[in-house]
Amino acid sequence: MSKAALLSLQQALRKSFQTLECNQKVWKSVLSECSPLMDSLANLAEQWKALSNIQIANTPLKDFPDLEEKLRFKLLLATDTVLGKLNEKMSALQSVRDAISNQVYAVIQLYEQNADSLDLLSVTERSATAPSIADMLEWLQDAERYYRQQFLKKKTLLQTVRADNLSLLESTPEKWKSLESPSADNHITDTLCKVSFFMESQ
Amino acid sequence: MEGPSGDITVTSSNRKCSAVTGSGRRIKDGAADWHNLRARWEKLNDDGFVIAGNIVNLRLSSHREQQVHTPPAGGAAELQEECCKLHDIVHKMVAIVMKMERLMASQRGILDLEEFQFGPEGRKVPLFHSWTTKQFEDSSRVLLDAFRRELQLKQTILQELGHTVTSDLCMVYLSCWLHQPFTPPQTRLTLEALLLETGHRPL
């Protein structure tokens, strides 16, 4: 068994969990910035719907024949602005996903390079303070997959939204909410708790 | 009267800022006024939107109560109060548009003066960077027309808002108040161009 390989693998694992920990915070804060934007989108959808439901010509606004067209244009602008801001947030989420993915791929690669020199016992052995290497690798992959899938789902959802398609616009905030998975997120927090002693040890 | 200073030759040194006199001075001050009036209008618009939102909420909830059973308790007084507040806002907007009309009139006066001084072609050398005096008048007109129509819309909304019980129509009124459909982005660009040309914004 190679002691050096084991040590470097542990070091890489520590670094991966640190990356995971700080990126989890970034992810959460970006998501919390998205929710007011989603509220604005829902509100704009309501305005679109109200405008489609009424006949301007039958209301006191009939003296403004071009009102509907102009209001539609302004609503389109406002919707566009919100969608643009959401896209910026998606870039932030993408960099979180990339940071985590890169780190996890690196540690998996390191493990695979040294797999021959590591015996089964040293990979599966755990102590009161440190989980086994096998467990930790698995947790990292779970977390990486979670962020990758979450990002993809959100991105796909936003790519299908069209400012001129009312039903899509209306359903987006709800769909966005339904993508949230508090249990998976708690699971990552649990994982970080499980490895906290390991991360502190050198 | 400004007399001969009206056709002062604008050189690169006095074109910059404080040395501007005569028609240039008036136009430059007018541009600053446009900017300030628009800023005040936007502030009033924001304040008014909050009040309009309150009115809609009060109106719709009291309408719902009426449908169920009892007449609204203290809602009417509150509604009246909010409507008065909105009335004040629109009243201030009327004052702003009146000031804009005066700006427009002085712009037209400058144009007339220059036609008198330099003939129907107007002055040969631009007052600032490149615009002719006519262009200042044109952009003032674009701005004035936009705000005039916006004001008409606001006045209609003010009259109707407290009497509307269809939630869709209320929503459209609020939407109109907030998004100001008659001041498209071109209005903002026109104002910015005016500020750029007159040197209020650095080139």
PDB file of C-alpha atoms in Angstrom, chain A residues 15-182:
ATOM      1  CA  LYS A  15     -10.110  20.223  -0.894  1.00  0.00           C
ATOM      2  CA  SER A  16     -13.163  18.883  -2.742  1.00  0.00           C
ATOM      3  CA  PHE A  17     -15.353  19.149   0.323  1.00  0.00           C
ATOM      4  CA  GLN A  18     -14.123  22.677   0.930  1.00  0.00           C
ATOM      5  CA  THR A  19     -15.062  23.565  -2.644  1.00  0.00           C
ATOM      6  CA  LEU A  20     -18.416  21.907  -2.152  1.00  0.00           C
ATOM      7  CA  GLU A  21     -19.030  23.797   1.070  1.00  0.00           C
ATOM      8  CA  CYS A  22     -18.341  27.256  -0.278  1.00  0.00           C
ATOM      9  CA  ASN A  23     -20.093  26.616  -3.581  1.00  0.00           C
ATOM     10  CA  GLN A  24     -23.163  25.342  -1.778  1.00  0.00           C
ATOM     11  CA  LYS A  25     -23.391  28.766  -0.158  1.00  0.00           C
ATOM     12  CA  VAL A  26     -22.941  30.555  -3.472  1.00  0.00           C
ATOM     13  CA  TRP A  27     -25.580  28.328  -5.079  1.00  0.00           C
ATOM     14  CA  LYS A  28     -28.055  29.096  -2.320  1.00  0.00           C
ATOM     15  CA  SER A  29     -27.479  32.823  -2.456  1.00  0.00           C
ATOM     16  CA  VAL A  30     -27.855  32.909  -6.254  1.00  0.00           C
ATOM     17  CA  LEU A  31     -31.080  30.940  -5.959  1.00  0.00           C
ATOM     18  CA  SER A  32     -32.399  33.344  -3.345  1.00  0.00           C
ATOM     19  CA  GLU A  33     -31.704  36.188  -5.784  1.00  0.00           C
ATOM     20  CA  CYS A  34     -33.731  34.328  -8.398  1.00  0.00           C
ATOM     21  CA  SER A  35     -36.922  34.167  -6.374  1.00  0.00           C
ATOM     22  CA  PRO A  36     -37.782  37.890  -6.548  1.00  0.00           C
ATOM     23  CA  LEU A  37     -37.137  37.667 -10.301  1.00  0.00           C
ATOM     24  CA  MET A  38     -39.508  34.734 -10.529  1.00  0.00           C
ATOM     25  CA  ASP A  39     -42.082  36.774  -8.600  1.00  0.00           C
ATOM     26  CA  SER A  40     -41.708  39.589 -11.132  1.00  0.00           C
ATOM     27  CA  LEU A  41     -42.163  37.085 -13.936  1.00  0.00           C
ATOM     28  CA  ALA A  42     -45.351  35.764 -12.347  1.00  0.00           C
ATOM     29  CA  ASN A  43     -46.563  39.318 -11.910  1.00  0.00           C
ATOM     30  CA  LEU A  44     -45.820  40.187 -15.527  1.00  0.00           C
ATOM     31  CA  ALA A  45     -47.655  37.049 -16.645  1.00  0.00           C
ATOM     32  CA  GLU A  46     -50.653  38.301 -14.677  1.00  0.00           C
ATOM     33  CA  GLN A  47     -50.451  41.659 -16.429  1.00  0.00           C
ATOM     34  CA  TRP A  48     -50.243  39.955 -19.828  1.00  0.00           C
ATOM     35  CA  LYS A  49     -53.243  37.854 -18.974  1.00  0.00           C
ATOM     36  CA  ALA A  50     -55.316  40.814 -17.783  1.00  0.00           C
ATOM     37  CA  LEU A  51     -54.508  42.711 -20.948  1.00  0.00           C
ATOM     38  CA  SER A  52     -55.568  39.750 -23.106  1.00  0.00           C
ATOM     39  CA  ASN A  53     -58.790  39.322 -21.158  1.00  0.00           C
ATOM     40  CA  ILE A  54     -60.165  42.784 -21.741  1.00  0.00           C
ATOM     41  CA  GLN A  55     -61.273  44.575 -24.879  1.00  0.00           C
ATOM     42  CA  ILE A  56     -59.752  48.032 -24.631  1.00  0.00           C
ATOM     43  CA  ALA A  57     -62.443  49.338 -26.997  1.00  0.00           C
ATOM     44  CA  ASN A  58     -65.125  48.461 -24.432  1.00  0.00           C
ATOM     45  CA  THR A  59     -63.431  50.227 -21.555  1.00  0.00           C
ATOM     46  CA  PRO A  60     -62.895  53.875 -20.596  1.00  0.00           C
ATOM     47  CA  LEU A  61     -59.471  53.487 -22.245  1.00  0.00           C
ATOM     48  CA  LYS A  62     -61.099  53.443 -25.696  1.00  0.00           C
ATOM     49  CA  ASP A  63     -59.855  56.990 -26.340  1.00  0.00           C
ATOM     50  CA  PHE A  64     -56.357  55.559 -26.671  1.00  0.00           C
ATOM     51  CA  PRO A  65     -56.554  53.347 -29.753  1.00  0.00           C
ATOM     52  CA  ASP A  66     -52.845  52.505 -29.833  1.00  0.00           C
ATOM     53  CA  LEU A  67     -52.655  51.872 -26.106  1.00  0.00           C
ATOM     54  CA  GLU A  68     -52.788  48.087 -26.283  1.00  0.00           C
ATOM     55  CA  GLU A  69     -49.985  47.832 -28.794  1.00  0.00           C
ATOM     56  CA  LYS A  70     -47.794  50.230 -26.839  1.00  0.00           C
ATOM     57  CA  LEU A  71     -48.504  48.591 -23.518  1.00  0.00           C
ATOM     58  CA  ARG A  72     -47.697  45.203 -25.027  1.00  0.00           C
ATOM     59  CA  PHE A  73     -44.389  46.580 -26.191  1.00  0.00           C
ATOM     60  CA  LYS A  74     -43.575  47.886 -22.729  1.00  0.00           C
ATOM     61  CA  LEU A  75     -44.593  44.601 -21.128  1.00  0.00           C
ATOM     62  CA  LEU A  76     -42.380  42.784 -23.602  1.00  0.00           C
ATOM     63  CA  LEU A  77     -39.469  45.015 -22.636  1.00  0.00           C
ATOM     64  CA  ALA A  78     -40.074  44.407 -18.942  1.00  0.00           C
ATOM     65  CA  THR A  79     -40.366  40.650 -19.458  1.00  0.00           C
ATOM     66  CA  ASP A  80     -37.192  40.689 -21.493  1.00  0.00           C
ATOM     67  CA  THR A  81     -35.337  42.516 -18.741  1.00  0.00           C
ATOM     68  CA  VAL A  82     -36.400  39.973 -16.131  1.00  0.00           C
ATOM     69  CA  LEU A  83     -35.453  37.051 -18.375  1.00  0.00           C
ATOM     70  CA  GLY A  84     -32.096  38.692 -19.059  1.00  0.00           C
ATOM     71  CA  LYS A  85     -31.412  38.999 -15.353  1.00  0.00           C
ATOM     72  CA  LEU A  86     -32.399  35.374 -14.847  1.00  0.00           C
ATOM     73  CA  ASN A  87     -29.933  34.393 -17.539  1.00  0.00           C
ATOM     74  CA  GLU A  88     -27.188  36.208 -15.681  1.00  0.00           C
ATOM     75  CA  LYS A  89     -28.094  34.204 -12.591  1.00  0.00           C
ATOM     76  CA  MET A  90     -27.884  31.045 -14.674  1.00  0.00           C
ATOM     77  CA  SER A  91     -24.297  31.895 -15.556  1.00  0.00           C
ATOM     78  CA  ALA A  92     -23.538  32.201 -11.867  1.00  0.00           C
ATOM     79  CA  LEU A  93     -25.134  28.793 -11.256  1.00  0.00           C
ATOM     80  CA  GLN A  94     -23.155  27.376 -14.145  1.00  0.00           C
ATOM     81  CA  SER A  95     -19.872  28.466 -12.628  1.00  0.00           C
ATOM     82  CA  VAL A  96     -20.871  26.836  -9.330  1.00  0.00           C
ATOM     83  CA  ARG A  97     -21.622  23.616 -11.180  1.00  0.00           C
ATOM     84  CA  ASP A  98     -18.337  23.831 -13.082  1.00  0.00           C
ATOM     85  CA  ALA A  99     -16.306  24.452  -9.941  1.00  0.00           C
ATOM     86  CA  ILE A 100     -17.815  21.438  -8.202  1.00  0.00           C
ATOM     87  CA  SER A 101     -17.634  19.179 -11.249  1.00  0.00           C
ATOM     88  CA  ASN A 102     -14.003  20.009 -11.955  1.00  0.00           C
ATOM     89  CA  GLN A 103     -12.994  19.389  -8.375  1.00  0.00           C
ATOM     90  CA  VAL A 104     -14.842  16.077  -8.202  1.00  0.00           C
ATOM     91  CA  TYR A 105     -13.491  14.856 -11.542  1.00  0.00           C
ATOM     92  CA  ALA A 106      -9.992  15.704 -10.370  1.00  0.00           C
ATOM     93  CA  VAL A 107     -10.298  13.690  -7.174  1.00  0.00           C
ATOM     94  CA  ILE A 108     -11.861  10.724  -9.003  1.00  0.00           C
ATOM     95  CA  GLN A 109      -9.051  10.827 -11.510  1.00  0.00           C
ATOM     96  CA  LEU A 110      -6.493  10.898  -8.749  1.00  0.00           C
ATOM     97  CA  TYR A 111      -8.153   7.890  -7.177  1.00  0.00           C
ATOM     98  CA  GLU A 112      -8.159   5.985 -10.471  1.00  0.00           C
ATOM     99  CA  GLN A 113      -4.504   6.722 -11.066  1.00  0.00           C
ATOM    100  CA  ASN A 114      -3.616   5.307  -7.675  1.00  0.00           C
ATOM    101  CA  ALA A 115      -6.243   2.585  -7.519  1.00  0.00           C
ATOM    102  CA  ASP A 116      -3.672  -0.178  -8.032  1.00  0.00           C
ATOM    103  CA  SER A 117      -1.476   0.890  -5.166  1.00  0.00           C
ATOM    104  CA  LEU A 118      -4.391   1.276  -2.734  1.00  0.00           C
ATOM    105  CA  ASP A 119      -5.647  -1.903  -1.089  1.00  0.00           C
ATOM    106  CA  LEU A 120      -9.290  -2.537  -0.318  1.00  0.00           C
ATOM    107  CA  LEU A 121      -8.857  -2.110   3.394  1.00  0.00           C
ATOM    108  CA  SER A 122      -7.339   1.369   3.231  1.00  0.00           C
ATOM    109  CA  VAL A 123     -10.105   2.556   0.899  1.00  0.00           C
ATOM    110  CA  THR A 124     -12.979   1.174   2.941  1.00  0.00           C
ATOM    111  CA  GLU A 125     -11.622   1.595   6.418  1.00  0.00           C
ATOM    112  CA  ARG A 126     -13.311   4.245   8.515  1.00  0.00           C
ATOM    113  CA  SER A 127     -12.759   5.647  11.962  1.00  0.00           C
ATOM    114  CA  ALA A 128     -14.773   7.561  14.545  1.00  0.00           C
ATOM    115  CA  THR A 129     -13.701  10.848  12.986  1.00  0.00           C
ATOM    116  CA  ALA A 130     -13.254  10.053   9.303  1.00  0.00           C
ATOM    117  CA  PRO A 131     -15.581   8.249   6.885  1.00  0.00           C
ATOM    118  CA  SER A 132     -14.025   5.807   4.451  1.00  0.00           C
ATOM    119  CA  ILE A 133     -12.523   7.057   1.222  1.00  0.00           C
ATOM    120  CA  ALA A 134     -15.029   5.025  -0.779  1.00  0.00           C
ATOM    121  CA  ASP A 135     -17.947   6.675   1.026  1.00  0.00           C
ATOM    122  CA  MET A 136     -16.540  10.131   0.567  1.00  0.00           C
ATOM    123  CA  LEU A 137     -15.964   9.602  -3.150  1.00  0.00           C
ATOM    124  CA  GLU A 138     -19.540   8.430  -3.486  1.00  0.00           C
ATOM    125  CA  TRP A 139     -20.913  11.452  -1.609  1.00  0.00           C
ATOM    126  CA  LEU A 140     -18.945  13.795  -3.783  1.00  0.00           C
ATOM    127  CA  GLN A 141     -20.301  12.163  -6.901  1.00  0.00           C
ATOM    128  CA  ASP A 142     -23.846  12.382  -5.524  1.00  0.00           C
ATOM    129  CA  ALA A 143     -23.405  16.077  -4.838  1.00  0.00           C
ATOM    130  CA  GLU A 144     -21.841  16.702  -8.212  1.00  0.00           C
ATOM    131  CA  ARG A 145     -24.707  14.928  -9.960  1.00  0.00           C
ATOM    132  CA  TYR A 146     -27.253  16.920  -7.969  1.00  0.00           C
ATOM    133  CA  TYR A 147     -25.843  20.278  -9.022  1.00  0.00           C
ATOM    134  CA  ARG A 148     -25.353  19.133 -12.609  1.00  0.00           C
ATOM    135  CA  GLN A 149     -28.953  17.956 -12.919  1.00  0.00           C
ATOM    136  CA  GLN A 150     -30.399  20.951 -11.104  1.00  0.00           C
ATOM    137  CA  PHE A 151     -28.538  23.297 -13.369  1.00  0.00           C
ATOM    138  CA  LEU A 152     -29.670  21.467 -16.498  1.00  0.00           C
ATOM    139  CA  LYS A 153     -33.314  21.408 -15.437  1.00  0.00           C
ATOM    140  CA  LYS A 154     -33.329  25.108 -14.609  1.00  0.00           C
ATOM    141  CA  LYS A 155     -31.516  26.011 -17.787  1.00  0.00           C
ATOM    142  CA  THR A 156     -33.895  23.948 -19.914  1.00  0.00           C
ATOM    143  CA  LEU A 157     -36.883  25.522 -18.231  1.00  0.00           C
ATOM    144  CA  LEU A 158     -35.636  29.033 -18.904  1.00  0.00           C
ATOM    145  CA  GLN A 159     -34.778  28.208 -22.490  1.00  0.00           C
ATOM    146  CA  THR A 160     -38.352  27.181 -23.210  1.00  0.00           C
ATOM    147  CA  VAL A 161     -39.808  30.441 -21.865  1.00  0.00           C
ATOM    148  CA  ARG A 162     -41.002  32.884 -24.489  1.00  0.00           C
ATOM    149  CA  ALA A 163     -42.152  36.354 -23.605  1.00  0.00           C
ATOM    150  CA  ASP A 164     -44.897  36.017 -26.242  1.00  0.00           C
ATOM    151  CA  ASN A 165     -46.231  32.704 -25.012  1.00  0.00           C
ATOM    152  CA  LEU A 166     -48.515  33.469 -22.108  1.00  0.00           C
ATOM    153  CA  SER A 167     -49.172  29.937 -20.885  1.00  0.00           C
ATOM    154  CA  LEU A 168     -45.449  29.145 -20.764  1.00  0.00           C
ATOM    155  CA  LEU A 169     -44.765  32.411 -19.005  1.00  0.00           C
ATOM    156  CA  GLU A 170     -47.485  31.733 -16.464  1.00  0.00           C
ATOM    157  CA  SER A 171     -46.345  28.245 -15.619  1.00  0.00           C
ATOM    158  CA  THR A 172     -42.633  29.025 -15.361  1.00  0.00           C
ATOM    159  CA  PRO A 173     -42.478  30.370 -11.785  1.00  0.00           C
ATOM    160  CA  GLU A 174     -44.380  27.348 -10.528  1.00  0.00           C
ATOM    161  CA  LYS A 175     -42.232  24.898 -12.465  1.00  0.00           C
ATOM    162  CA  TRP A 176     -39.144  26.671 -11.166  1.00  0.00           C
ATOM    163  CA  LYS A 177     -40.358  26.186  -7.623  1.00  0.00           C
ATOM    164  CA  SER A 178     -41.136  22.529  -8.242  1.00  0.00           C
ATOM    165  CA  LEU A 179     -37.529  21.942  -9.278  1.00  0.00           C
ATOM    166  CA  GLU A 180     -36.373  22.778  -5.783  1.00  0.00           C
ATOM    167  CA  SER A 181     -35.372  19.736  -3.827  1.00  0.00           C
ATOM    168  CA  PRO A 182     -34.853  20.595  -0.164  1.00  0.00           C
TER     169      PRO A 182
END
